[in-house]
Coordinates of C-alpha atoms in Angstrom, one line a residue:
M1 CA -55.6 68.2 -89.1
V2 CA -55.2 65.2 -86.7
I3 CA -51.7 64.6 -88.0
A4 CA -50.7 68.2 -87.4
F5 CA -52.3 68.0 -83.9
A6 CA -50.4 64.9 -83.1
R7 CA -47.1 66.3 -84.2
M8 CA -47.6 69.5 -82.3
F9 CA -48.4 67.8 -79.0
A10 CA -45.5 65.4 -79.5
R11 CA -43.2 68.4 -79.8
I12 CA -44.7 70.1 -76.8
C13 CA -44.4 67.0 -74.5
T14 CA -40.9 66.2 -75.8
Y15 CA -39.5 69.6 -74.8
N16 CA -41.7 70.2 -71.8
R17 CA -42.0 66.9 -69.9
D18 CA -44.3 68.4 -67.3
A19 CA -46.7 69.8 -69.8
E20 CA -50.2 70.6 -68.7
T21 CA -51.5 68.8 -71.7
I22 CA -50.7 65.5 -70.0
K23 CA -52.4 66.4 -66.8
S24 CA -55.5 67.7 -68.6
G25 CA -56.4 64.3 -70.0
V26 CA -54.9 64.4 -73.5
N27 CA -53.9 60.8 -73.1
E28 CA -57.4 59.4 -73.0
A29 CA -58.4 61.8 -75.8
M30 CA -55.7 60.3 -77.9
M31 CA -57.0 56.8 -77.2
D32 CA -60.4 57.8 -78.6
V33 CA -58.8 59.4 -81.7
L34 CA -56.7 56.2 -82.3
V35 CA -59.9 54.1 -82.3
E36 CA -61.6 56.5 -84.6
F37 CA -58.7 56.6 -87.1
Q38 CA -57.4 53.0 -86.7
A39 CA -58.2 52.2 -90.4
E40 CA -56.0 55.2 -91.6
E41 CA -52.5 54.1 -91.0
E42 CA -50.9 57.5 -91.8
V43 CA -52.9 59.0 -89.0
S44 CA -52.3 56.1 -86.7
Y45 CA -48.6 56.3 -87.3
E46 CA -48.4 59.9 -86.1
L47 CA -50.7 59.2 -83.1
F48 CA -48.6 56.2 -82.0
K49 CA -45.5 58.5 -82.2
L50 CA -47.3 60.9 -79.9
M51 CA -48.1 58.0 -77.6
V52 CA -44.4 57.1 -77.4
V53 CA -43.8 60.5 -76.0
L54 CA -46.8 60.4 -73.6
T55 CA -45.8 57.0 -72.2
H56 CA -42.1 57.9 -71.7
A57 CA -41.1 57.4 -68.0
E58 CA -39.7 60.9 -67.7
V59 CA -42.8 62.6 -69.0
C60 CA -44.7 64.2 -66.0
R61 CA -42.8 61.9 -63.6
K62 CA -44.5 58.8 -65.1
Q63 CA -48.0 60.2 -64.8
G64 CA -48.6 59.8 -68.5
V65 CA -47.7 56.2 -68.8
V66 CA -49.5 55.3 -65.5
N67 CA -52.7 57.0 -66.6
L68 CA -52.6 55.3 -70.0
Y69 CA -51.9 51.9 -68.3
E70 CA -54.8 52.3 -65.9
S71 CA -57.1 53.3 -68.7
G72 CA -56.2 50.0 -70.5
F73 CA -54.6 51.5 -73.5
Y74 CA -52.0 48.7 -73.7
K75 CA -54.9 46.3 -74.4
T76 CA -55.6 48.0 -77.7
L77 CA -52.2 47.4 -79.2
K78 CA -52.5 43.8 -80.3
Q79 CA -54.5 44.2 -83.5
P80 CA -52.3 46.8 -85.1
F81 CA -49.4 44.3 -85.1
T82 CA -51.3 42.2 -87.6
T83 CA -52.5 45.0 -89.8
M84 CA -49.9 47.8 -89.7
S85 CA -46.8 48.3 -91.8
C86 CA -43.2 47.9 -90.4
A87 CA -42.8 51.6 -90.1
T88 CA -45.8 51.8 -87.7
L89 CA -44.7 48.8 -85.7
I90 CA -41.6 50.7 -84.6
P91 CA -43.4 53.3 -82.4
L92 CA -45.7 50.5 -81.3
C93 CA -42.7 48.5 -79.9
A94 CA -41.5 51.7 -78.1
I95 CA -44.9 52.0 -76.5
L96 CA -44.9 48.4 -75.4
Q97 CA -41.4 48.9 -73.9
N98 CA -42.4 52.1 -72.1
F99 CA -45.3 50.4 -70.2
F100 CA -42.7 48.3 -68.3
A101 CA -42.1 51.5 -66.3
V102 CA -45.4 51.2 -64.5
P103 CA -45.6 49.9 -60.9
Q104 CA -47.7 47.0 -62.2
S105 CA -44.9 45.9 -64.6
A106 CA -45.1 42.2 -63.5
E107 CA -48.9 42.2 -64.2
Y108 CA -48.3 43.9 -67.5
C109 CA -45.6 41.4 -68.5
N110 CA -47.9 38.5 -67.6
Y111 CA -50.6 40.1 -69.8
L112 CA -48.2 40.2 -72.8
I113 CA -47.2 36.6 -72.3
K114 CA -50.8 35.4 -71.9
N115 CA -51.9 37.3 -75.0
D116 CA -49.2 35.7 -77.3
Y117 CA -47.0 38.8 -77.7
I118 CA -43.8 36.6 -77.8
S119 CA -45.2 34.8 -80.8
I120 CA -46.5 38.1 -82.3
L121 CA -43.1 39.8 -81.9
L122 CA -41.2 36.8 -83.2
N123 CA -43.4 36.5 -86.3
A124 CA -42.9 40.2 -86.9
V125 CA -39.1 39.8 -86.6
K126 CA -39.2 37.0 -89.1
K127 CA -41.3 39.0 -91.5
H128 CA -39.2 42.1 -91.2
I129 CA -35.8 40.5 -90.7
Q130 CA -34.1 42.9 -93.1
E131 CA -35.5 46.0 -91.4
E132 CA -32.9 46.9 -88.8
A133 CA -34.9 49.8 -87.4
F134 CA -37.7 47.5 -86.5
L135 CA -35.4 44.8 -85.1
V136 CA -33.7 47.1 -82.7
A137 CA -37.2 48.3 -81.6
A138 CA -38.6 44.8 -81.1
F139 CA -35.7 43.2 -79.3
P140 CA -35.8 45.3 -76.2
V141 CA -39.5 44.4 -75.7
L142 CA -38.6 40.7 -76.0
A143 CA -35.7 41.1 -73.7
L144 CA -38.0 42.5 -71.0
I145 CA -40.6 39.7 -71.5
V146 CA -38.3 36.8 -71.4
R147 CA -36.7 37.8 -68.1
T148 CA -39.6 35.9 -66.6
L149 CA -39.6 32.1 -66.3
E150 CA -42.7 31.7 -68.3
G151 CA -41.5 34.2 -70.9
C152 CA -38.2 32.4 -71.3
S153 CA -39.7 29.0 -71.7
T154 CA -42.2 30.3 -74.2
F155 CA -39.5 32.0 -76.2
I156 CA -37.4 28.9 -76.3
A157 CA -40.4 26.7 -77.3
L158 CA -41.1 29.1 -80.2
R159 CA -37.5 28.7 -81.4
G160 CA -36.5 32.3 -80.6
V161 CA -32.9 31.4 -79.7
P162 CA -31.9 30.1 -83.2
L163 CA -33.7 33.0 -84.8
I164 CA -31.3 35.4 -83.0
T165 CA -28.2 33.3 -83.2
D166 CA -28.6 33.0 -86.9
L167 CA -29.2 36.8 -87.2
V168 CA -26.0 37.4 -85.2
R169 CA -24.0 35.1 -87.5
D170 CA -25.5 36.8 -90.6
H171 CA -24.8 40.3 -89.3
H172 CA -21.7 39.6 -87.2
D173 CA -20.1 42.9 -88.3
N174 CA -23.1 45.0 -87.2
E175 CA -22.4 45.3 -83.5
P176 CA -25.4 47.5 -82.5
L177 CA -27.8 45.0 -84.1
C178 CA -26.0 42.0 -82.6
A179 CA -26.0 43.6 -79.2
S180 CA -29.7 44.3 -79.4
G181 CA -30.5 40.7 -80.3
L182 CA -28.2 39.2 -77.8
R183 CA -29.7 41.2 -75.0
V184 CA -32.8 39.0 -75.5
L185 CA -30.6 35.9 -75.0
A186 CA -28.9 37.6 -72.0
S187 CA -32.4 37.8 -70.4
C188 CA -33.0 34.1 -71.2
S189 CA -29.7 33.2 -69.6
L190 CA -31.0 34.4 -66.2
D191 CA -32.8 31.1 -66.1
K192 CA -30.7 28.0 -66.0
S193 CA -33.2 26.0 -68.1
S194 CA -32.1 28.1 -71.1
F195 CA -28.4 27.0 -71.0
K196 CA -28.7 23.9 -73.1
E197 CA -30.6 25.6 -75.8
L198 CA -28.1 28.5 -75.8
A199 CA -25.2 26.1 -75.9
D200 CA -26.8 23.9 -78.6
K201 CA -27.4 26.9 -80.8
G202 CA -23.8 28.1 -80.7
I203 CA -23.7 30.9 -78.2
I204 CA -20.2 29.9 -76.9
A205 CA -18.8 30.1 -80.4
I206 CA -20.4 33.6 -80.8
V207 CA -18.8 34.7 -77.5
L208 CA -15.4 33.4 -78.6
E209 CA -15.7 35.1 -82.1
H210 CA -16.4 38.6 -80.7
I211 CA -14.6 38.6 -77.3
D212 CA -11.3 40.1 -78.5
T213 CA -12.7 42.7 -80.9
A214 CA -16.2 43.7 -79.7
R215 CA -16.8 47.3 -78.6
P216 CA -18.2 47.8 -75.0
E217 CA -21.9 47.7 -76.0
L218 CA -21.7 44.2 -77.5
L219 CA -19.0 43.0 -75.2
A220 CA -21.1 43.8 -72.1
V221 CA -23.9 41.6 -73.3
L222 CA -21.6 38.7 -74.2
M223 CA -20.0 38.8 -70.8
E224 CA -23.4 38.9 -69.1
I225 CA -24.4 35.7 -71.0
A226 CA -21.1 34.0 -70.2
K227 CA -21.4 35.1 -66.5
N228 CA -24.9 33.6 -66.2
M229 CA -24.1 30.4 -68.0
T230 CA -20.9 29.7 -65.9
T231 CA -22.9 29.6 -62.7
D232 CA -23.5 26.0 -63.9
E233 CA -20.3 23.9 -63.7
A234 CA -21.1 21.9 -66.8
Y235 CA -21.4 25.0 -69.0
A236 CA -18.4 26.6 -67.2
R237 CA -16.4 23.6 -68.3
M238 CA -17.7 24.1 -71.9
M239 CA -16.5 27.7 -71.8
E240 CA -13.1 26.6 -70.5
D241 CA -12.7 23.8 -73.0
A242 CA -13.6 26.2 -75.9
G243 CA -10.8 28.5 -74.8
V244 CA -13.0 31.4 -73.7
V245 CA -11.5 31.8 -70.2
E246 CA -8.0 32.6 -71.5
H247 CA -9.5 35.8 -73.1
Y248 CA -10.8 37.3 -69.9
L249 CA -7.6 39.1 -69.0
G250 CA -7.7 40.8 -72.4
V251 CA -11.2 42.0 -71.7
V252 CA -10.1 43.4 -68.4
E253 CA -7.1 45.2 -69.9
R254 CA -8.9 46.5 -73.0
C255 CA -12.2 47.7 -71.4
G256 CA -11.3 48.2 -67.7
E257 CA -13.0 51.6 -67.6
E258 CA -16.4 50.1 -68.8
E259 CA -18.4 49.2 -65.7
A260 CA -20.9 47.0 -67.5
V261 CA -18.2 45.0 -69.2
M262 CA -16.3 44.6 -65.9
S263 CA -19.4 43.5 -64.0
G264 CA -19.7 40.7 -66.5
V265 CA -16.1 39.6 -66.9
T266 CA -15.3 39.7 -63.1
G267 CA -18.4 37.5 -62.6
C268 CA -17.1 35.2 -65.2
C269 CA -13.7 35.0 -63.4
K270 CA -15.4 34.3 -60.1
N271 CA -17.5 31.5 -61.5
M272 CA -14.4 29.8 -62.9
C273 CA -12.5 29.7 -59.6
F274 CA -13.8 26.2 -58.9
S275 CA -11.5 25.0 -61.7
E276 CA -7.8 24.2 -61.0
K277 CA -7.1 24.9 -64.7
S278 CA -8.6 28.3 -64.7
V279 CA -7.1 29.3 -61.3
A280 CA -3.7 28.3 -62.6
L281 CA -4.3 30.4 -65.7
F282 CA -5.3 33.4 -63.6
L283 CA -2.2 33.1 -61.5
E284 CA 0.0 32.9 -64.6
Q285 CA -1.7 36.0 -66.0
K286 CA -1.4 37.9 -62.8
M287 CA -5.2 38.4 -62.8
A288 CA -5.3 39.4 -59.1
V289 CA -3.3 42.6 -59.8
A290 CA -5.4 43.3 -63.0
L291 CA -8.6 43.0 -61.0
L292 CA -7.2 45.2 -58.2
R293 CA -6.8 48.0 -60.8
V294 CA -10.4 47.5 -61.9
M295 CA -11.5 47.7 -58.3
K296 CA -9.8 51.1 -58.0
L297 CA -11.5 52.3 -61.1
H298 CA -15.0 51.2 -60.0
S299 CA -15.0 51.8 -56.3
A300 CA -18.8 52.2 -56.0
A301 CA -19.8 49.3 -58.3
K302 CA -20.8 46.5 -56.0
P303 CA -20.8 43.6 -58.5
V304 CA -17.3 44.5 -59.8
Q305 CA -16.0 44.9 -56.2
F306 CA -17.6 41.7 -54.9
Y307 CA -16.7 39.5 -57.8
S308 CA -13.1 40.8 -57.9
A309 CA -12.6 40.2 -54.2
A310 CA -13.9 36.6 -54.5
V311 CA -11.4 35.9 -57.3
I312 CA -8.5 37.5 -55.4
E313 CA -9.4 35.4 -52.3
A314 CA -9.5 32.2 -54.4
L315 CA -6.1 33.0 -55.9
L316 CA -4.6 33.7 -52.5
K317 CA -5.7 30.3 -51.3
R318 CA -3.6 28.7 -54.1
E319 CA -0.5 31.0 -54.0
N320 CA 0.9 33.6 -51.7
L321 CA 0.3 36.8 -53.5
C322 CA 0.3 39.1 -50.5
A323 CA 3.5 40.9 -51.2
E324 CA 2.5 41.5 -54.8
L325 CA -0.9 42.9 -53.6
M326 CA 0.7 45.1 -51.0
D327 CA 3.0 46.5 -53.6
N328 CA -0.1 47.5 -55.6
E329 CA -1.8 49.2 -52.6
V330 CA -4.5 46.6 -51.8
L331 CA -5.3 47.7 -48.3
P332 CA -7.2 51.0 -49.1
V333 CA -9.2 49.0 -51.7
L334 CA -10.2 46.3 -49.2
F335 CA -11.1 48.8 -46.4
Q336 CA -13.3 50.7 -48.8
L337 CA -14.8 47.4 -50.0
G338 CA -15.6 46.4 -46.5
Q339 CA -17.5 49.7 -45.9
L340 CA -19.4 49.3 -49.2
A341 CA -20.5 45.8 -48.2
H342 CA -21.6 46.8 -44.7
F343 CA -24.1 49.3 -46.1
D344 CA -26.3 46.4 -47.3
M345 CA -25.8 43.5 -44.9
T346 CA -29.2 42.2 -45.8
N347 CA -27.7 41.2 -49.2
P348 CA -26.2 37.7 -49.1
M349 CA -23.5 38.8 -51.5
C350 CA -22.5 41.6 -49.1
I351 CA -22.3 39.2 -46.2
T352 CA -20.1 36.9 -48.2
T353 CA -17.9 39.8 -49.3
V354 CA -17.3 41.0 -45.8
N355 CA -16.2 37.5 -44.9
E356 CA -13.9 37.4 -47.9
V357 CA -12.4 40.8 -47.0
A358 CA -11.8 39.6 -43.5
G359 CA -10.0 36.5 -44.8
L360 CA -7.9 38.6 -47.2
L361 CA -6.9 41.1 -44.4
F362 CA -6.0 38.1 -42.2
Q363 CA -3.7 36.6 -44.8
L364 CA -2.1 40.0 -45.5
A365 CA -1.5 40.6 -41.8
K366 CA 0.3 37.3 -41.4
I367 CA 3.1 38.1 -43.9
S368 CA 3.2 41.9 -44.3
P369 CA 5.0 44.2 -41.8
A370 CA 3.4 47.1 -43.6
F371 CA -0.1 46.0 -42.7
N372 CA -0.4 47.5 -39.2
E373 CA 1.0 50.8 -40.4
C374 CA -1.5 51.0 -43.3
E375 CA -4.3 49.9 -41.0
S376 CA -3.6 52.6 -38.4
T377 CA -3.7 55.3 -41.1
A378 CA -6.8 54.0 -42.9

């Protein structure tokens, strides 16, 4: 009966996300039932599946997940990880992930770290390493936890990086699984202290192996890792020496319509502009024109716009590309970029971009007779 009840309410709340059942306190009632039937996994499994629905951010405009968080439901989830089967751990991971939607997400993440959830999840991954459905449920939770400094350092200390790099090598032809695992490492790469461990465990070779063939889902994650790591000159040099940089144009040409991929690869290009070798390569490849096409495709995507403008400015400092850029209708792109940046002048990146746009326009004005005509009609 309890199983039938859980399935019925899961269907109700799935198809009616403002269902009165949520407002009427069914969440807390489910908590009590879970405690009562925690020894019966078949029942717990169905109840956890219901809780996945009730904690979804779109259900009742987050009221369900907020109510359950405030009632402390997340504190009851640790023990099942040590007693339940792999099948039951999958909805448990979904619930853990859903709780990151609450306003107290930082507090919640700290609770998970302090209560050893990184270790619990990594142990579960090792135990169920052949269960793809569980892995793709567990990795998003880890990715959210390790975005924090403490979470990242704990993950590295528990040897989480080689666990995932080894998995990616073993399943290199399974792109969805690789992308899911590498998103954890992308979260790690937000903190510079992770760069050595990532490099030591072969992440640059993994990027190089997949960069020419990966579909957008995986490629976006790889480019995010590369973008983050190349903020440090030493690791940018490693990427350059390994031959990664010469593949960036291919990424731009192959996946130009994919915003997430372009956000990563344009950031990679920007980070390499300190290097004479990479700048010379970009000039040879006519990267400025390629990035201008990308800017036209993603006119509202700030990272793509800002990174691309920074690269074009850097290339212009090395070689006079003004005529080539004017032939490719650069002025409307720059005017629109300037307007986009001005909307958020509290953002340091926007301020920098406005200065870069001004510099680009100044250089174009010096050599292009068409500039004043375009400016008057813009």
